[in-house]
Amino acid sequence: MNDIQILGKIPLYGEMAAQGSKNAVLPMMAASLLHRGTTTLLNVPCIQDVDCMVGILRKLGAKVYREGREMQIDASCLDSCEISLDYVQKMRSSIMVLGPLVARLGQAVTHYPGGCSIGKRPVDYHVKLLRDLGITVKEEGDRIEAKADHCHGCELRLCFPSVGATENAVMAAAGAEGETVIRNCAREPEIVELCRFLECMGIETKGAGTDTICLRGQKSKNDPVYRVCGDRIAAGTYLAAAAVTGGHIRITDVPVYYMEATLRALRACGCQIMTENDCIHLSAPRNLTAIPYLETEVYPGFPTDMQSVLLTVLCCGIGESRLRETIFEGRFETAAELLRMGADITVKDNCAVVKGGAGLSGSTVRARDLRGGAALIVAGLAAKGWTVVKDCGHVDRGYEDIADNLRKLGAEVRRVGTKTKEESRAVG
Ligand code: EPZ
């Protein structure tokens, strides 16, 4: 059992530093396989998905050392090309190990990944990109085997700007002979961070952050040392927590330039937000207001990972809001849990109509996925009375010490029937 109990209606005050970005560090850890040497990553968040990726790298033969939020990965010698099924089933991001591994070893084996239940989440874009690069990919049951007999640079085109498929293509192309051009690629900040990290390794890329990335296959030259940027989604979650409790908080070490759409949405709900360098200060209004219409989009649009949390905020905003999910087909599961807290939400054709302002009441609810679980914790902070959010193991995959962080901002939050921090992060 890994539940969190929250007593609502306590305004949050204070300051916190944003954790390192989960979605930036995971591809960097995978990309460390491209380097026959030591990679050092700083500001690595202490979360379960990182533990899982450490497990994958160690099973491949890499040596991984961690001291707090500093990590060293020595991938000089790898002794396996098979990504461990134990970890693949725990984490969707395991698929992004395929590209760098086949680039490094010429072959790689994995399985269809597990991960959040926010939609079907196939990996067909990944498979197609690898095949377009001349990599032979065999799919037997849920087993995927890749062989780079004739891996050559070429012009790739994504049918959708998939974040993970773009990352996989960039890392696989690093191992291809000649130049690769990737068109219609994702523009998310995590792609920019990955390409900056590759450049630290001596692998040049051009166009990161645009819809076309070019790179020439080459061996890494240097032992990279790279500081992971702040997590824009975790930071947005804590800002939302302050917004629904009528609080005032300051978050430091945040990539403000990557958070425009999130800040725009919170301002639209009536929050006062000031930014300076890498800090964000949010003051909540007495009453939050509705947002007539907003839809999730690929970057730089409103991020799908903030959708569940914003749904909670809109439940507290006076008036009718409409929030459409355009990236994943199953990302409104949390609405059913919010209804148990008295929310008025109707979901049709992947669009939620929220009649907010009547207030939420504490209840026992269940986290169905990572961001949905975080949204329920935020709802607990806004609700009258006590809320128990069950299955917070989902949340621990991506949020570092969420209960401790909220307590430090004045919340009445505690873990119930909890394993120790080490146990709850232990990867089987
Ligand atoms: C990354 O997932 C993030 N995960 C997700 O964050 C994020 O929601 C998503 O990008 C979109 O921004 C990590 O970075 C580890 P996609 P990814 O490929 O790469 C479909 C979180 O909460 N698709 O951009 O898996 C897919 O089903 C997580 O931190 C295919 O159809 O997302 C979805 O509908 C959740 N075939 C859409 O594309 C494929 O081969 C976008 O997915 C790949 C994707």
Short mmCIF file of C-alpha atoms and ligand atoms in Angstrom, two decimals:
data_model
loop_
_atom_site.label_atom_id
_atom_site.label_comp_id
_atom_site.label_asym_id
_atom_site.label_seq_id
_atom_site.Cartn_x
_atom_site.Cartn_y
_atom_site.Cartn_z
CA MET A 1 0.00 0.00 0.00
CA ASN A 2 1.35 3.45 -0.82
CA ASP A 3 -1.36 5.96 0.01
CA ILE A 4 -1.24 9.68 0.77
CA GLN A 5 -3.66 11.41 3.16
CA ILE A 6 -4.33 15.14 2.71
CA LEU A 7 -6.28 17.62 4.84
CA GLY A 8 -7.62 20.27 2.45
CA LYS A 9 -8.12 24.05 2.50
CA ILE A 10 -4.76 24.96 4.02
CA PRO A 11 -3.10 27.73 1.92
CA LEU A 12 0.42 26.85 0.78
CA TYR A 13 3.16 29.40 1.48
CA GLY A 14 6.90 29.27 1.01
CA GLU A 15 9.64 28.49 -1.43
CA MET A 16 10.92 25.30 -3.03
CA ALA A 17 13.39 24.30 -5.71
CA ALA A 18 12.09 22.37 -8.72
CA GLN A 19 13.33 18.79 -9.07
CA GLY A 20 15.35 17.73 -12.10
CA SER A 21 13.27 16.90 -15.16
CA LYS A 22 12.12 13.27 -15.42
CA ASN A 23 11.44 13.51 -19.15
CA ALA A 24 14.79 15.15 -19.85
CA VAL A 25 16.99 12.86 -17.74
CA LEU A 26 15.58 9.53 -19.01
CA PRO A 27 16.64 10.01 -22.66
CA MET A 28 20.02 11.35 -21.50
CA MET A 29 20.58 8.19 -19.45
CA ALA A 30 19.68 6.12 -22.52
CA ALA A 31 22.01 8.24 -24.68
CA SER A 32 24.91 7.57 -22.28
CA LEU A 33 25.08 4.14 -23.99
CA LEU A 34 26.46 5.90 -27.08
CA HIS A 35 29.60 6.86 -25.14
CA ARG A 36 32.44 4.42 -24.49
CA GLY A 37 33.38 6.29 -21.34
CA THR A 38 31.90 8.02 -18.32
CA THR A 39 28.86 10.30 -18.35
CA THR A 40 28.15 12.57 -15.38
CA LEU A 41 24.63 13.90 -14.83
CA LEU A 42 23.81 16.51 -12.18
CA ASN A 43 20.44 17.44 -10.63
CA VAL A 44 19.08 13.94 -11.33
CA PRO A 45 15.67 13.58 -9.63
CA CYS A 46 15.29 10.80 -7.01
CA ILE A 47 12.27 9.10 -8.61
CA GLN A 48 11.30 5.54 -9.49
CA ASP A 49 11.57 5.94 -13.26
CA VAL A 50 15.22 6.94 -12.83
CA ASP A 51 15.75 3.87 -10.61
CA CYS A 52 14.19 1.79 -13.37
CA MET A 53 16.48 3.24 -16.05
CA VAL A 54 19.48 2.61 -13.75
CA GLY A 55 18.36 -1.02 -13.56
CA ILE A 56 18.18 -1.24 -17.36
CA LEU A 57 21.67 0.25 -17.80
CA ARG A 58 23.21 -2.01 -15.15
CA LYS A 59 21.66 -5.14 -16.73
CA LEU A 60 23.29 -4.09 -20.02
CA GLY A 61 26.67 -4.01 -18.26
CA ALA A 62 27.06 -0.29 -17.58
CA LYS A 63 28.30 0.75 -14.16
CA VAL A 64 26.11 3.38 -12.50
CA TYR A 65 27.12 5.29 -9.36
CA ARG A 66 24.81 7.71 -7.54
CA GLU A 67 25.53 10.21 -4.79
CA GLY A 68 22.37 12.22 -3.99
CA ARG A 69 21.38 13.91 -7.23
CA GLU A 70 24.71 13.26 -8.99
CA MET A 71 25.00 10.21 -11.23
CA GLN A 72 27.96 8.69 -13.07
CA ILE A 73 27.37 6.17 -15.84
CA ASP A 74 30.39 4.22 -17.11
CA ALA A 75 29.28 2.58 -20.36
CA SER A 76 32.80 1.68 -21.52
CA CYS A 77 31.94 -2.02 -21.57
CA LEU A 78 28.48 -3.43 -22.22
CA ASP A 79 27.90 -7.17 -21.98
CA SER A 80 24.33 -7.58 -23.13
CA CYS A 81 22.12 -6.25 -25.92
CA GLU A 82 18.85 -7.33 -24.28
CA ILE A 83 16.83 -4.77 -22.34
CA SER A 84 15.55 -6.51 -19.21
CA LEU A 85 11.85 -7.42 -19.35
CA ASP A 86 11.51 -6.71 -15.60
CA TYR A 87 12.09 -3.04 -16.25
CA VAL A 88 10.48 -2.79 -19.69
CA GLN A 89 7.12 -3.67 -18.19
CA LYS A 90 7.46 -0.91 -15.59
CA MET A 91 8.26 1.97 -17.85
CA ARG A 92 7.25 3.22 -21.29
CA SER A 93 10.54 5.08 -21.68
CA SER A 94 12.40 1.76 -21.93
CA ILE A 95 11.60 1.91 -25.67
CA MET A 96 14.00 4.82 -26.06
CA VAL A 97 16.93 2.60 -25.09
CA LEU A 98 16.46 0.72 -28.38
CA GLY A 99 17.95 3.44 -30.60
CA PRO A 100 21.18 4.13 -28.72
CA LEU A 101 21.71 0.44 -27.96
CA VAL A 102 21.47 -0.67 -31.57
CA ALA A 103 23.64 2.32 -32.55
CA ARG A 104 26.28 1.22 -30.07
CA LEU A 105 26.23 -2.59 -30.38
CA GLY A 106 24.69 -3.11 -33.84
CA GLN A 107 21.87 -5.10 -32.26
CA ALA A 108 19.30 -4.76 -29.48
CA VAL A 109 16.34 -6.70 -28.08
CA THR A 110 13.45 -5.31 -26.09
CA HIS A 111 9.71 -5.88 -25.59
CA TYR A 112 6.64 -3.72 -25.97
CA PRO A 113 6.80 -1.42 -22.94
CA GLY A 114 4.43 -0.96 -20.04
CA GLY A 115 3.75 2.49 -18.64
CA CYS A 116 0.83 4.80 -17.86
CA SER A 117 -2.68 3.75 -18.89
CA ILE A 118 -3.34 7.00 -20.74
CA GLY A 119 -3.96 5.40 -24.08
CA LYS A 120 -2.80 2.60 -26.37
CA ARG A 121 0.71 4.06 -26.72
CA PRO A 122 1.99 1.87 -29.56
CA VAL A 123 5.62 2.07 -30.71
CA ASP A 124 5.02 1.92 -34.47
CA TYR A 125 6.61 5.33 -35.09
CA HIS A 126 9.79 4.14 -33.33
CA VAL A 127 9.92 0.92 -35.37
CA LYS A 128 9.32 2.74 -38.66
CA LEU A 129 12.10 5.28 -38.03
CA LEU A 130 14.61 2.55 -37.21
CA ARG A 131 13.66 0.62 -40.36
CA ASP A 132 13.96 3.81 -42.45
CA LEU A 133 17.53 4.09 -41.12
CA GLY A 134 18.26 0.64 -42.57
CA ILE A 135 17.95 -1.14 -39.22
CA THR A 136 16.27 -4.56 -39.46
CA VAL A 137 13.48 -4.72 -36.87
CA LYS A 138 11.73 -8.05 -36.20
CA GLU A 139 8.57 -8.12 -34.09
CA GLU A 140 7.59 -11.52 -32.68
CA GLY A 141 4.77 -11.38 -30.16
CA ASP A 142 5.76 -8.53 -27.86
CA ARG A 143 9.48 -9.07 -28.53
CA ILE A 144 11.31 -6.53 -30.68
CA GLU A 145 14.73 -7.35 -32.15
CA ALA A 146 16.79 -4.73 -33.99
CA LYS A 147 19.93 -5.33 -36.10
CA ALA A 148 21.88 -2.47 -37.64
CA ASP A 149 23.49 -4.40 -40.51
CA HIS A 150 23.15 -1.45 -42.88
CA CYS A 151 22.47 1.57 -40.70
CA HIS A 152 22.86 4.61 -42.95
CA GLY A 153 21.98 8.26 -42.61
CA CYS A 154 18.92 9.31 -44.60
CA GLU A 155 15.93 11.65 -44.64
CA LEU A 156 13.33 10.60 -42.04
CA ARG A 157 9.85 12.00 -41.69
CA LEU A 158 7.66 11.48 -38.61
CA CYS A 159 3.94 11.15 -39.31
CA PHE A 160 3.35 12.77 -35.90
CA PRO A 161 5.84 14.82 -33.84
CA SER A 162 6.25 12.05 -31.26
CA VAL A 163 8.63 13.01 -28.43
CA GLY A 164 9.97 9.51 -27.79
CA ALA A 165 10.25 8.56 -31.44
CA THR A 166 12.18 11.79 -32.15
CA GLU A 167 14.56 10.99 -29.28
CA ASN A 168 15.01 7.41 -30.50
CA ALA A 169 15.68 8.57 -34.04
CA VAL A 170 18.27 11.15 -32.94
CA MET A 171 20.13 8.58 -30.84
CA ALA A 172 19.99 5.87 -33.52
CA ALA A 173 21.12 8.33 -36.20
CA ALA A 174 24.19 9.11 -34.08
CA GLY A 175 25.29 5.55 -34.88
CA ALA A 176 24.48 5.73 -38.61
CA GLU A 177 27.02 6.47 -41.34
CA GLY A 178 26.48 9.85 -42.95
CA GLU A 179 23.92 12.58 -42.43
CA THR A 180 20.37 12.12 -41.18
CA VAL A 181 17.61 14.71 -41.49
CA ILE A 182 14.55 14.16 -39.29
CA ARG A 183 11.48 16.08 -40.46
CA ASN A 184 8.25 16.81 -38.56
CA CYS A 185 10.06 16.00 -35.32
CA ALA A 186 8.95 16.97 -31.83
CA ARG A 187 9.99 20.43 -30.58
CA GLU A 188 9.59 19.72 -26.86
CA PRO A 189 12.21 21.12 -24.44
CA GLU A 190 13.30 17.57 -23.67
CA ILE A 191 14.50 17.22 -27.29
CA VAL A 192 16.51 20.45 -26.96
CA GLU A 193 18.04 19.20 -23.70
CA LEU A 194 18.91 15.83 -25.25
CA CYS A 195 20.67 17.47 -28.22
CA ARG A 196 22.59 19.83 -25.91
CA PHE A 197 23.67 16.77 -23.93
CA LEU A 198 24.79 14.98 -27.12
CA GLU A 199 26.83 18.04 -28.07
CA CYS A 200 28.55 17.81 -24.66
CA MET A 201 29.50 14.30 -25.74
CA GLY A 202 30.92 15.65 -29.01
CA ILE A 203 27.98 14.60 -31.21
CA GLU A 204 26.87 17.68 -33.14
CA THR A 205 23.24 18.23 -34.03
CA LYS A 206 21.41 21.13 -35.69
CA GLY A 207 17.79 22.27 -35.43
CA ALA A 208 16.76 20.98 -31.98
CA GLY A 209 13.58 22.82 -30.94
CA THR A 210 12.46 23.17 -34.55
CA ASP A 211 10.57 20.62 -36.68
CA THR A 212 13.74 19.53 -38.48
CA ILE A 213 16.86 18.08 -36.85
CA CYS A 214 20.05 17.23 -38.76
CA LEU A 215 22.99 15.23 -37.46
CA ARG A 216 25.90 13.27 -38.83
CA GLY A 217 26.68 9.82 -37.38
CA GLN A 218 29.82 10.02 -35.27
CA LYS A 219 31.49 8.53 -32.25
CA SER A 220 31.32 10.45 -28.96
CA LYS A 221 34.55 12.28 -28.12
CA ASN A 222 34.28 13.54 -24.55
CA ASP A 223 33.13 12.42 -21.12
CA PRO A 224 30.03 14.66 -20.83
CA VAL A 225 29.10 16.45 -17.62
CA TYR A 226 25.56 17.82 -17.87
CA ARG A 227 23.13 19.42 -15.42
CA VAL A 228 19.53 18.30 -15.92
CA CYS A 229 17.12 21.25 -16.19
CA GLY A 230 14.21 21.71 -13.77
CA ASP A 231 11.06 19.69 -14.34
CA ARG A 232 8.49 21.96 -16.03
CA ILE A 233 5.59 19.60 -15.23
CA ALA A 234 6.48 19.01 -11.58
CA ALA A 235 6.91 22.79 -11.15
CA GLY A 236 3.53 23.38 -12.81
CA THR A 237 1.98 20.88 -10.41
CA TYR A 238 3.19 22.74 -7.31
CA LEU A 239 2.05 26.05 -8.79
CA ALA A 240 -1.40 24.51 -9.27
CA ALA A 241 -1.35 23.30 -5.64
CA ALA A 242 -0.76 26.89 -4.48
CA ALA A 243 -3.47 28.13 -6.86
CA VAL A 244 -6.21 25.84 -5.50
CA THR A 245 -5.35 26.55 -1.84
CA GLY A 246 -5.28 30.35 -2.14
CA GLY A 247 -1.56 30.35 -1.35
CA HIS A 248 1.59 32.17 -2.42
CA ILE A 249 4.67 30.17 -3.39
CA ARG A 250 8.01 30.73 -5.09
CA ILE A 251 9.68 28.01 -7.11
CA THR A 252 13.38 28.30 -7.97
CA ASP A 253 15.60 26.47 -10.46
CA VAL A 254 12.75 26.32 -12.97
CA PRO A 255 13.11 26.54 -16.78
CA VAL A 256 10.70 29.50 -17.01
CA TYR A 257 11.30 29.79 -20.77
CA TYR A 258 9.84 26.28 -21.21
CA MET A 259 6.69 27.02 -19.19
CA GLU A 260 4.93 29.79 -21.12
CA ALA A 261 1.76 27.80 -21.93
CA THR A 262 1.38 26.51 -18.37
CA LEU A 263 1.82 29.99 -16.88
CA ARG A 264 -0.64 31.42 -19.41
CA ALA A 265 -3.28 28.88 -18.30
CA LEU A 266 -2.78 29.60 -14.59
CA ARG A 267 -2.98 33.35 -15.24
CA ALA A 268 -6.21 32.73 -17.18
CA CYS A 269 -7.62 31.20 -13.97
CA GLY A 270 -6.85 34.43 -12.12
CA CYS A 271 -3.41 33.71 -10.62
CA GLN A 272 -0.85 36.48 -10.35
CA ILE A 273 2.47 35.15 -11.64
CA MET A 274 5.82 36.93 -11.71
CA THR A 275 8.95 35.42 -13.19
CA GLU A 276 12.61 36.37 -12.92
CA ASN A 277 15.52 34.35 -14.33
CA ASP A 278 14.83 30.81 -13.12
CA CYS A 279 12.20 31.68 -10.48
CA ILE A 280 8.42 31.76 -10.58
CA HIS A 281 6.26 33.45 -7.91
CA LEU A 282 2.54 32.64 -7.87
CA SER A 283 -0.12 34.39 -5.80
CA ALA A 284 -3.52 32.76 -5.94
CA PRO A 285 -6.71 34.86 -6.23
CA ARG A 286 -9.44 34.62 -3.62
CA ASN A 287 -11.53 32.78 -6.24
CA LEU A 288 -10.23 30.99 -9.31
CA THR A 289 -12.09 31.54 -12.56
CA ALA A 290 -12.98 29.20 -15.42
CA ILE A 291 -11.21 28.93 -18.79
CA PRO A 292 -13.84 28.89 -21.58
CA TYR A 293 -11.76 26.63 -23.84
CA LEU A 294 -8.25 25.18 -23.85
CA GLU A 295 -6.75 22.18 -25.62
CA THR A 296 -3.55 20.25 -25.10
CA GLU A 297 -1.09 20.52 -27.98
CA VAL A 298 2.44 19.57 -28.86
CA TYR A 299 5.05 22.09 -27.69
CA PRO A 300 4.84 25.07 -27.45
CA GLY A 301 1.12 24.49 -26.82
CA PHE A 302 -0.40 23.57 -23.46
CA PRO A 303 1.32 20.31 -22.39
CA THR A 304 -0.74 17.13 -22.14
CA ASP A 305 1.18 16.25 -18.97
CA MET A 306 -0.44 19.23 -17.25
CA GLN A 307 -3.96 18.31 -18.40
CA SER A 308 -5.02 16.27 -15.35
CA VAL A 309 -3.66 18.86 -12.92
CA LEU A 310 -5.38 21.71 -14.77
CA LEU A 311 -8.63 19.70 -14.70
CA THR A 312 -8.41 19.85 -10.90
CA VAL A 313 -7.76 23.59 -10.99
CA LEU A 314 -10.79 24.11 -13.27
CA CYS A 315 -12.97 22.17 -10.78
CA CYS A 316 -12.14 24.99 -8.35
CA GLY A 317 -12.65 27.79 -10.91
CA ILE A 318 -16.05 29.51 -10.82
CA GLY A 319 -17.90 28.97 -14.12
CA GLU A 320 -17.87 26.54 -17.02
CA SER A 321 -14.56 25.41 -18.59
CA ARG A 322 -13.81 23.17 -21.55
CA LEU A 323 -10.56 21.23 -21.72
CA ARG A 324 -9.82 19.11 -24.80
CA GLU A 325 -7.11 16.40 -24.85
CA THR A 326 -5.60 16.08 -28.34
CA ILE A 327 -2.49 13.94 -27.69
CA PHE A 328 -3.65 10.80 -25.82
CA GLU A 329 -6.97 9.07 -26.26
CA GLY A 330 -7.28 7.89 -22.64
CA ARG A 331 -6.13 10.75 -20.46
CA PHE A 332 -9.38 11.68 -18.71
CA GLU A 333 -9.50 8.64 -16.39
CA THR A 334 -8.87 10.91 -13.43
CA ALA A 335 -12.18 12.71 -14.05
CA ALA A 336 -14.02 9.68 -12.62
CA GLU A 337 -12.03 10.01 -9.39
CA LEU A 338 -12.67 13.77 -9.21
CA LEU A 339 -16.42 13.07 -9.52
CA ARG A 340 -16.13 11.08 -6.27
CA MET A 341 -14.94 14.34 -4.67
CA GLY A 342 -18.02 16.22 -5.85
CA ALA A 343 -16.61 17.63 -9.10
CA ASP A 344 -19.03 18.36 -11.96
CA ILE A 345 -17.23 17.06 -15.08
CA THR A 346 -18.71 15.62 -18.27
CA VAL A 347 -16.28 14.01 -20.71
CA LYS A 348 -17.32 13.53 -24.37
CA ASP A 349 -15.13 13.05 -27.46
CA ASN A 350 -11.97 13.65 -25.44
CA CYS A 351 -13.26 17.01 -24.21
CA ALA A 352 -14.09 17.66 -20.54
CA VAL A 353 -16.79 20.20 -19.66
CA VAL A 354 -16.21 21.34 -16.09
CA LYS A 355 -18.75 23.28 -14.02
CA GLY A 356 -16.48 24.57 -11.28
CA GLY A 357 -16.79 26.52 -8.09
CA ALA A 358 -19.10 24.35 -5.97
CA GLY A 359 -16.10 23.07 -4.04
CA LEU A 360 -14.63 19.60 -3.61
CA SER A 361 -15.11 17.27 -0.62
CA GLY A 362 -12.54 14.88 0.77
CA SER A 363 -12.95 11.25 -0.29
CA THR A 364 -10.94 8.09 -0.95
CA VAL A 365 -9.72 8.09 -4.56
CA ARG A 366 -7.25 6.05 -6.60
CA ALA A 367 -4.32 7.20 -8.73
CA ARG A 368 -4.67 5.58 -12.18
CA ASP A 369 -1.50 7.10 -13.69
CA LEU A 370 1.38 9.41 -12.81
CA ARG A 371 -0.08 12.82 -13.63
CA GLY A 372 -3.60 11.78 -12.68
CA GLY A 373 -2.35 10.79 -9.24
CA ALA A 374 -0.67 14.18 -8.82
CA ALA A 375 -3.93 15.86 -9.87
CA LEU A 376 -5.82 13.96 -7.14
CA ILE A 377 -3.29 15.10 -4.52
CA VAL A 378 -3.85 18.69 -5.69
CA ALA A 379 -7.62 18.06 -5.45
CA GLY A 380 -7.12 16.80 -1.88
CA LEU A 381 -5.38 20.09 -1.02
CA ALA A 382 -8.43 22.01 -2.32
CA ALA A 383 -11.12 19.77 -0.78
CA LYS A 384 -13.00 20.16 2.49
CA GLY A 385 -11.84 17.55 5.01
CA TRP A 386 -9.53 14.58 4.50
CA THR A 387 -8.74 12.85 1.20
CA VAL A 388 -6.89 9.55 0.78
CA VAL A 389 -5.20 9.04 -2.58
CA LYS A 390 -4.48 5.33 -3.02
CA ASP A 391 -1.77 3.76 -5.21
CA CYS A 392 0.59 6.72 -5.06
CA GLY A 393 3.34 4.48 -6.41
CA HIS A 394 2.27 5.92 -9.77
CA VAL A 395 3.09 9.40 -8.47
CA ASP A 396 6.47 8.34 -7.04
CA ARG A 397 7.51 7.34 -10.56
CA GLY A 398 7.81 11.01 -11.49
CA TYR A 399 7.58 13.25 -8.41
CA GLU A 400 10.40 13.47 -5.87
CA ASP A 401 9.13 13.42 -2.26
CA ILE A 402 5.80 15.04 -3.11
CA ALA A 403 4.41 14.61 0.44
CA ASP A 404 7.56 16.08 2.05
CA ASN A 405 7.61 18.99 -0.42
CA LEU A 406 3.97 19.84 0.22
CA ARG A 407 4.48 19.58 4.00
CA LYS A 408 7.36 22.07 3.72
CA LEU A 409 4.88 24.47 2.07
CA GLY A 410 2.51 24.10 5.04
CA ALA A 411 0.22 21.31 3.85
CA GLU A 412 -1.14 18.67 6.22
CA VAL A 413 -0.05 15.61 4.22
CA ARG A 414 1.13 12.19 5.28
CA ARG A 415 1.88 8.83 3.74
CA VAL A 416 -0.29 6.00 5.05
CA GLY A 417 0.90 2.41 5.36
CA THR A 418 4.02 3.57 3.72
CA LYS A 419 7.15 1.71 2.82
CA THR A 420 10.36 3.60 3.60
CA LYS A 421 11.53 6.00 0.92
CA GLU A 422 14.09 3.43 -0.18
CA GLU A 423 11.51 0.62 -0.29
CA SER A 424 8.97 2.71 -2.21
CA ARG A 425 11.67 3.55 -4.76
CA ALA A 426 13.12 0.06 -4.83
CA VAL A 427 12.81 -1.42 -8.31
CA GLY A 428 11.96 -5.14 -8.26
C1 EPZ B 1 6.57 11.53 -23.87
O1 EPZ B 1 5.91 10.29 -24.06
C2 EPZ B 1 6.54 11.79 -22.38
N1 EPZ B 1 7.26 10.73 -21.67
C3 EPZ B 1 5.09 11.83 -21.90
O2 EPZ B 1 5.10 12.14 -20.51
C4 EPZ B 1 4.37 12.94 -22.65
O3 EPZ B 1 3.00 12.94 -22.27
C5 EPZ B 1 4.48 12.70 -24.16
O4 EPZ B 1 5.87 12.59 -24.53
C6 EPZ B 1 3.87 13.82 -24.96
O5 EPZ B 1 4.47 15.03 -24.64
C7 EPZ B 1 8.59 10.81 -21.58
O6 EPZ B 1 9.22 11.71 -22.10
C8 EPZ B 1 9.27 9.73 -20.80
P1 EPZ B 1 4.63 10.63 -27.80
P2 EPZ B 1 5.93 9.58 -25.50
O7 EPZ B 1 5.38 9.58 -28.53
O8 EPZ B 1 7.21 9.81 -26.17
C9 EPZ B 1 1.23 8.24 -30.13
C10 EPZ B 1 4.62 11.80 -18.25
O9 EPZ B 1 3.55 11.88 -17.61
N2 EPZ B 1 2.31 7.34 -30.58
O10 EPZ B 1 4.90 12.07 -28.09
O11 EPZ B 1 5.48 8.17 -25.32
C11 EPZ B 1 0.98 8.13 -28.65
O12 EPZ B 1 0.13 7.03 -28.36
C12 EPZ B 1 4.63 11.12 -19.59
O13 EPZ B 1 5.71 12.27 -17.87
C13 EPZ B 1 2.00 6.36 -31.52
O14 EPZ B 1 0.86 6.23 -31.96
O15 EPZ B 1 4.77 10.38 -26.25
C14 EPZ B 1 0.35 9.46 -28.33
O16 EPZ B 1 -1.01 9.40 -28.68
C15 EPZ B 1 3.27 10.57 -19.98
N3 EPZ B 1 3.01 5.54 -31.95
C16 EPZ B 1 1.08 10.42 -29.27
O17 EPZ B 1 1.64 9.60 -30.30
C17 EPZ B 1 4.29 5.68 -31.48
O18 EPZ B 1 5.17 4.92 -31.92
C18 EPZ B 1 2.20 11.21 -28.60
O19 EPZ B 1 3.06 10.31 -27.98
C19 EPZ B 1 4.57 6.68 -30.52
C20 EPZ B 1 3.57 7.51 -30.09
#
